[in-house]
């Protein structure tokens, strides 16, 4: 089969497009013919050596959608999608023509989504879903999502399905317009000092949950919290350090929730996909738009594009 593979880390020139043996599934596994696979920032970081537990040589890639060609009869010929911490790190991943994984690590693909659309959602949507679950977002929750990237957009969409009162915040005007076009109320990110008053104008008493998807607004988020509020974070500055106003946090009974999609294996992620995937078919979650499809053979170039910030959401097509 054709696949991307790297045998060393440190720079993207290690990533090559190769002919490799098609994997052989064992008992309890499935072999999926990959129809589309998502390219995420963590895939690029993996080749660059940011994950010390990655074993080499390795096919990268976490998100996929495809068709089961070997495995239990109940799954044969079914269109499936999936993601998980094993893929691309200590098991071969999805940037290939085929991928094998545990049979309980796939979920049936929503019929309303194309293979490319489904492959674009794994990491962003499971990350957002976990953040909402673990920070207690439900009906009526006053939620502020900071940042309009893939995870931020997913969090707003999923929170609306849950019945939360959602507010998006982004620095760039075009990002705010895009969110507004999807029906979300937004506010401009200006200065950290201004954020609490901006939030108070929309959420009297502050936001019950603030989800910082950027890694730079944790300190500013604390004064914008309601009593017993929660801040969920998925990112941090390069050095990993943030000045946290601890006095303000504990006086309002606040808490911080760390969110890391790499804590969840394929089986756990498949259960998440099943829970929110049905909302694409019932029309309450919008299908993703603006995807860039690229042949798998051009994968090394697409990795470089993403690393240099030149690309939107890329889907690799074997």
GROMACS .gro file of C-alpha atoms in nm:
model
  318
    1UNK     CA    1   0.000   0.000   0.000
    2UNK     CA    2   0.099   0.365  -0.031
    3UNK     CA    3   0.167   0.549   0.292
    4UNK     CA    4   0.353   0.833   0.457
    5UNK     CA    5   0.622   0.722   0.700
    6UNK     CA    6   0.905   0.872   0.905
    7UNK     CA    7   1.203   0.683   1.049
    8UNK     CA    8   1.355   0.974   1.240
    9UNK     CA    9   1.228   1.296   1.394
   10UNK     CA   10   1.345   1.654   1.403
   11UNK     CA   11   1.242   1.798   1.067
   12UNK     CA   12   0.973   1.737   0.809
   13UNK     CA   13   1.219   1.611   0.548
   14UNK     CA   14   1.201   1.280   0.739
   15UNK     CA   15   0.848   1.225   0.609
   16UNK     CA   16   0.840   1.013   0.293
   17UNK     CA   17   0.577   0.870   0.058
   18UNK     CA   18   0.646   0.498   0.030
   19UNK     CA   19   0.523   0.154  -0.070
   20UNK     CA   20   0.472  -0.046   0.250
   21UNK     CA   21   0.311  -0.381   0.335
   22UNK     CA   22  -0.062  -0.370   0.391
   23UNK     CA   23  -0.125  -0.440   0.762
   24UNK     CA   24  -0.277  -0.773   0.866
   25UNK     CA   25  -0.550  -0.748   1.129
   26UNK     CA   26  -0.545  -0.991   1.421
   27UNK     CA   27  -0.845  -1.134   1.601
   28UNK     CA   28  -1.058  -0.853   1.739
   29UNK     CA   29  -0.921  -0.600   1.488
   30UNK     CA   30  -1.049  -0.447   1.166
   31UNK     CA   31  -0.870  -0.342   0.851
   32UNK     CA   32  -1.009  -0.016   0.716
   33UNK     CA   33  -0.959   0.101   0.360
   34UNK     CA   34  -0.892   0.469   0.425
   35UNK     CA   35  -1.100   0.694   0.200
   36UNK     CA   36  -0.990   1.017   0.372
   37UNK     CA   37  -0.767   1.115   0.664
   38UNK     CA   38  -0.741   1.444   0.849
   39UNK     CA   39  -0.416   1.634   0.895
   40UNK     CA   40  -0.382   1.789   1.244
   41UNK     CA   41  -0.112   2.004   1.406
   42UNK     CA   42  -0.026   1.711   1.633
   43UNK     CA   43   0.067   1.506   1.326
   44UNK     CA   44   0.321   1.768   1.226
   45UNK     CA   45   0.455   1.791   1.582
   46UNK     CA   46   0.488   1.413   1.585
   47UNK     CA   47   0.727   1.414   1.288
   48UNK     CA   48   0.915   1.702   1.448
   49UNK     CA   49   0.978   1.489   1.757
   50UNK     CA   50   0.751   1.659   2.011
   51UNK     CA   51   0.609   1.328   2.142
   52UNK     CA   52   0.883   1.121   2.309
   53UNK     CA   53   0.669   0.806   2.329
   54UNK     CA   54   0.641   0.772   1.948
   55UNK     CA   55   0.815   0.458   1.826
   56UNK     CA   56   0.989   0.445   1.488
   57UNK     CA   57   0.949   0.385   1.202
   58UNK     CA   58   0.594   0.515   1.208
   59UNK     CA   59   0.304   0.602   0.978
   60UNK     CA   60   0.152   0.923   1.124
   61UNK     CA   61  -0.211   1.033   1.130
   62UNK     CA   62  -0.495   1.009   1.384
   63UNK     CA   63  -0.825   1.089   1.212
   64UNK     CA   64  -0.983   0.880   0.936
   65UNK     CA   65  -1.296   0.774   0.757
   66UNK     CA   66  -1.317   0.466   0.538
   67UNK     CA   67  -1.469   0.123   0.478
   68UNK     CA   68  -1.405  -0.195   0.677
   69UNK     CA   69  -1.260  -0.460   0.442
   70UNK     CA   70  -1.156  -0.720   0.704
   71UNK     CA   71  -1.294  -0.788   1.049
   72UNK     CA   72  -1.612  -0.903   1.226
   73UNK     CA   73  -1.905  -0.975   0.989
   74UNK     CA   74  -2.112  -0.706   1.160
   75UNK     CA   75  -1.866  -0.441   1.040
   76UNK     CA   76  -1.767  -0.571   0.697
   77UNK     CA   77  -1.830  -0.318   0.419
   78UNK     CA   78  -1.953  -0.058   0.670
   79UNK     CA   79  -1.848   0.306   0.638
   80UNK     CA   80  -1.672   0.402   0.963
   81UNK     CA   81  -1.474   0.686   1.119
   82UNK     CA   82  -1.237   0.710   1.410
   83UNK     CA   83  -0.944   0.863   1.594
   84UNK     CA   84  -0.740   0.783   1.905
   85UNK     CA   85  -0.413   0.816   2.094
   86UNK     CA   86  -0.263   0.494   1.958
   87UNK     CA   87  -0.276   0.595   1.595
   88UNK     CA   88   0.043   0.750   1.460
   89UNK     CA   89   0.234   0.728   1.787
   90UNK     CA   90   0.291   0.368   1.894
   91UNK     CA   91   0.070   0.208   1.630
   92UNK     CA   92   0.075   0.297   1.262
   93UNK     CA   93  -0.166   0.573   1.178
   94UNK     CA   94  -0.409   0.684   0.912
   95UNK     CA   95  -0.198   0.862   0.651
   96UNK     CA   96  -0.199   0.548   0.442
   97UNK     CA   97  -0.424   0.350   0.212
   98UNK     CA   98  -0.516   0.111   0.496
   99UNK     CA   99  -0.512   0.119   0.876
  100UNK     CA  100  -0.576  -0.157   1.128
  101UNK     CA  101  -0.716  -0.096   1.475
  102UNK     CA  102  -0.935  -0.264   1.738
  103UNK     CA  103  -1.284  -0.345   1.615
  104UNK     CA  104  -1.433  -0.145   1.903
  105UNK     CA  105  -1.223   0.155   1.795
  106UNK     CA  106  -1.443   0.246   1.499
  107UNK     CA  107  -1.787   0.410   1.489
  108UNK     CA  108  -2.036   0.403   1.205
  109UNK     CA  109  -1.993   0.717   0.995
  110UNK     CA  110  -2.289   0.958   0.993
  111UNK     CA  111  -2.466   0.905   0.662
  112UNK     CA  112  -2.498   1.279   0.602
  113UNK     CA  113  -2.121   1.332   0.606
  114UNK     CA  114  -1.883   1.258   0.321
  115UNK     CA  115  -1.569   1.063   0.398
  116UNK     CA  116  -1.367   1.385   0.386
  117UNK     CA  117  -1.605   1.568   0.617
  118UNK     CA  118  -1.599   1.285   0.870
  119UNK     CA  119  -1.219   1.261   0.856
  120UNK     CA  120  -1.189   1.631   0.942
  121UNK     CA  121  -1.370   1.603   1.275
  122UNK     CA  122  -1.200   1.345   1.495
  123UNK     CA  123  -0.942   1.538   1.698
  124UNK     CA  124  -1.123   1.877   1.704
  125UNK     CA  125  -1.461   1.736   1.800
  126UNK     CA  126  -1.346   1.478   2.056
  127UNK     CA  127  -1.129   1.746   2.219
  128UNK     CA  128  -1.423   1.988   2.233
  129UNK     CA  129  -1.661   1.716   2.355
  130UNK     CA  130  -1.423   1.619   2.636
  131UNK     CA  131  -1.384   1.983   2.740
  132UNK     CA  132  -1.760   2.032   2.757
  133UNK     CA  133  -1.817   1.705   2.943
  134UNK     CA  134  -1.548   1.759   3.202
  135UNK     CA  135  -1.633   2.125   3.266
  136UNK     CA  136  -2.003   2.049   3.309
  137UNK     CA  137  -2.155   2.231   3.012
  138UNK     CA  138  -2.526   2.156   2.977
  139UNK     CA  139  -2.858   2.326   2.919
  140UNK     CA  140  -2.843   2.692   3.014
  141UNK     CA  141  -2.470   2.698   3.095
  142UNK     CA  142  -2.314   3.036   3.019
  143UNK     CA  143  -2.014   2.939   2.806
  144UNK     CA  144  -1.744   3.158   2.655
  145UNK     CA  145  -1.517   2.998   2.394
  146UNK     CA  146  -1.195   3.190   2.327
  147UNK     CA  147  -1.046   3.128   1.984
  148UNK     CA  148  -1.206   3.044   1.650
  149UNK     CA  149  -0.989   2.753   1.537
  150UNK     CA  150  -1.118   2.403   1.466
  151UNK     CA  151  -1.158   2.311   1.834
  152UNK     CA  152  -1.320   2.643   1.922
  153UNK     CA  153  -1.574   2.612   1.641
  154UNK     CA  154  -1.646   2.252   1.743
  155UNK     CA  155  -1.701   2.356   2.105
  156UNK     CA  156  -1.950   2.626   2.007
  157UNK     CA  157  -2.145   2.388   1.783
  158UNK     CA  158  -2.152   2.104   2.036
  159UNK     CA  159  -2.241   2.336   2.324
  160UNK     CA  160  -2.535   2.475   2.128
  161UNK     CA  161  -2.662   2.120   2.076
  162UNK     CA  162  -2.640   2.073   2.454
  163UNK     CA  163  -2.857   2.380   2.507
  164UNK     CA  164  -2.586   2.605   2.649
  165UNK     CA  165  -2.587   2.984   2.611
  166UNK     CA  166  -2.276   3.025   2.399
  167UNK     CA  167  -2.052   3.322   2.325
  168UNK     CA  168  -1.749   3.317   2.097
  169UNK     CA  169  -1.447   3.545   2.120
  170UNK     CA  170  -1.189   3.596   1.847
  171UNK     CA  171  -0.926   3.855   1.764
  172UNK     CA  172  -0.974   3.882   1.387
  173UNK     CA  173  -1.282   4.041   1.237
  174UNK     CA  174  -1.315   3.775   0.965
  175UNK     CA  175  -1.323   3.503   1.232
  176UNK     CA  176  -1.601   3.681   1.418
  177UNK     CA  177  -1.799   3.729   1.099
  178UNK     CA  178  -1.766   3.359   1.020
  179UNK     CA  179  -1.897   3.267   1.366
  180UNK     CA  180  -2.179   3.518   1.338
  181UNK     CA  181  -2.278   3.367   1.004
  182UNK     CA  182  -2.330   3.040   1.190
  183UNK     CA  183  -2.558   3.214   1.439
  184UNK     CA  184  -2.314   3.261   1.727
  185UNK     CA  185  -2.293   3.576   1.936
  186UNK     CA  186  -1.935   3.703   1.947
  187UNK     CA  187  -1.711   3.960   2.109
  188UNK     CA  188  -1.374   4.097   1.994
  189UNK     CA  189  -1.062   4.002   2.185
  190UNK     CA  190  -0.888   4.329   2.255
  191UNK     CA  191  -0.691   4.341   2.581
  192UNK     CA  192  -0.687   4.099   2.877
  193UNK     CA  193  -0.800   4.381   3.105
  194UNK     CA  194  -1.112   4.441   2.895
  195UNK     CA  195  -1.233   4.081   2.885
  196UNK     CA  196  -1.421   4.070   3.221
  197UNK     CA  197  -1.632   4.378   3.140
  198UNK     CA  198  -1.697   4.250   2.787
  199UNK     CA  199  -1.822   3.919   2.922
  200UNK     CA  200  -2.031   4.089   3.194
  201UNK     CA  201  -2.220   4.281   2.925
  202UNK     CA  202  -2.341   3.949   2.782
  203UNK     CA  203  -2.338   3.719   3.085
  204UNK     CA  204  -2.451   3.898   3.400
  205UNK     CA  205  -2.243   3.759   3.682
  206UNK     CA  206  -1.979   3.619   3.448
  207UNK     CA  207  -1.934   3.303   3.242
  208UNK     CA  208  -1.988   2.973   3.419
  209UNK     CA  209  -1.739   2.805   3.186
  210UNK     CA  210  -1.461   2.959   2.978
  211UNK     CA  211  -1.283   2.741   2.726
  212UNK     CA  212  -0.948   2.889   2.623
  213UNK     CA  213  -0.838   2.719   2.301
  214UNK     CA  214  -0.543   2.954   2.243
  215UNK     CA  215  -0.326   2.908   2.552
  216UNK     CA  216  -0.287   3.281   2.609
  217UNK     CA  217  -0.605   3.394   2.789
  218UNK     CA  218  -0.607   3.182   3.106
  219UNK     CA  219  -0.508   3.469   3.337
  220UNK     CA  220  -0.761   3.704   3.175
  221UNK     CA  221  -1.035   3.442   3.193
  222UNK     CA  222  -1.031   3.408   3.572
  223UNK     CA  223  -1.178   3.757   3.647
  224UNK     CA  224  -1.450   3.689   3.387
  225UNK     CA  225  -1.569   3.373   3.567
  226UNK     CA  226  -1.891   3.339   3.760
  227UNK     CA  227  -1.884   3.204   4.115
  228UNK     CA  228  -1.775   2.839   4.104
  229UNK     CA  229  -1.683   2.884   3.736
  230UNK     CA  230  -1.450   2.657   3.540
  231UNK     CA  231  -1.176   2.735   3.289
  232UNK     CA  232  -1.093   2.457   3.040
  233UNK     CA  233  -0.762   2.476   2.854
  234UNK     CA  234  -0.611   2.279   2.565
  235UNK     CA  235  -0.297   2.482   2.494
  236UNK     CA  236  -0.020   2.680   2.659
  237UNK     CA  237   0.267   2.908   2.560
  238UNK     CA  238   0.577   2.737   2.424
  239UNK     CA  239   0.746   2.734   2.765
  240UNK     CA  240   0.431   2.591   2.924
  241UNK     CA  241   0.413   2.865   3.188
  242UNK     CA  242   0.122   3.097   3.268
  243UNK     CA  243   0.084   3.361   3.542
  244UNK     CA  244  -0.237   3.250   3.716
  245UNK     CA  245  -0.425   3.492   3.947
  246UNK     CA  246  -0.468   3.226   4.216
  247UNK     CA  247  -0.618   3.461   4.475
  248UNK     CA  248  -0.897   3.563   4.239
  249UNK     CA  249  -0.950   3.201   4.133
  250UNK     CA  250  -0.998   3.054   4.479
  251UNK     CA  251  -1.200   3.348   4.612
  252UNK     CA  252  -1.465   3.281   4.347
  253UNK     CA  253  -1.441   2.904   4.395
  254UNK     CA  254  -1.309   2.857   4.043
  255UNK     CA  255  -1.129   2.560   3.894
  256UNK     CA  256  -0.908   2.481   3.596
  257UNK     CA  257  -0.970   2.178   3.373
  258UNK     CA  258  -0.688   2.051   3.153
  259UNK     CA  259  -0.803   1.887   2.828
  260UNK     CA  260  -0.580   1.650   2.630
  261UNK     CA  261  -0.721   1.437   2.348
  262UNK     CA  262  -0.417   1.207   2.371
  263UNK     CA  263  -0.554   1.064   2.695
  264UNK     CA  264  -0.818   0.869   2.501
  265UNK     CA  265  -0.774   0.553   2.297
  266UNK     CA  266  -0.963   0.458   1.983
  267UNK     CA  267  -1.238   0.274   2.170
  268UNK     CA  268  -1.308   0.568   2.400
  269UNK     CA  269  -1.304   0.810   2.107
  270UNK     CA  270  -1.541   0.586   1.910
  271UNK     CA  271  -1.796   0.614   2.190
  272UNK     CA  272  -1.765   0.994   2.177
  273UNK     CA  273  -1.813   0.990   1.799
  274UNK     CA  274  -2.126   0.778   1.841
  275UNK     CA  275  -2.272   1.019   2.095
  276UNK     CA  276  -2.242   1.336   1.891
  277UNK     CA  277  -2.228   1.185   1.541
  278UNK     CA  278  -2.604   1.135   1.532
  279UNK     CA  279  -2.651   1.512   1.549
  280UNK     CA  280  -2.505   1.550   1.200
  281UNK     CA  281  -2.775   1.320   1.065
  282UNK     CA  282  -3.058   1.491   1.253
  283UNK     CA  283  -2.941   1.832   1.129
  284UNK     CA  284  -2.856   1.989   1.463
  285UNK     CA  285  -2.482   1.988   1.390
  286UNK     CA  286  -2.368   2.151   1.064
  287UNK     CA  287  -2.143   1.961   0.825
  288UNK     CA  288  -1.792   2.110   0.796
  289UNK     CA  289  -1.716   2.331   0.498
  290UNK     CA  290  -1.405   2.473   0.334
  291UNK     CA  291  -1.197   2.156   0.345
  292UNK     CA  292  -0.893   2.123   0.121
  293UNK     CA  293  -0.856   1.776  -0.031
  294UNK     CA  294  -0.506   1.674  -0.132
  295UNK     CA  295  -0.365   1.347  -0.269
  296UNK     CA  296  -0.176   1.143  -0.011
  297UNK     CA  297   0.125   1.158  -0.245
  298UNK     CA  298   0.144   1.532  -0.175
  299UNK     CA  299   0.132   1.473   0.200
  300UNK     CA  300   0.486   1.595   0.277
  301UNK     CA  301   0.408   1.928   0.111
  302UNK     CA  302   0.082   1.959   0.305
  303UNK     CA  303   0.266   1.892   0.632
  304UNK     CA  304   0.503   2.176   0.544
  305UNK     CA  305   0.209   2.406   0.463
  306UNK     CA  306   0.048   2.339   0.799
  307UNK     CA  307   0.376   2.384   0.984
  308UNK     CA  308   0.422   2.725   0.824
  309UNK     CA  309   0.061   2.833   0.882
  310UNK     CA  310  -0.025   2.840   0.512
  311UNK     CA  311  -0.318   2.603   0.510
  312UNK     CA  312  -0.674   2.553   0.632
  313UNK     CA  313  -0.808   2.208   0.720
  314UNK     CA  314  -0.640   1.956   0.489
  315UNK     CA  315  -0.780   1.613   0.409
  316UNK     CA  316  -0.543   1.357   0.258
  317UNK     CA  317  -0.694   1.125  -0.003
  318UNK     CA  318  -0.513   0.792  -0.068
   0.00000   0.00000   0.00000
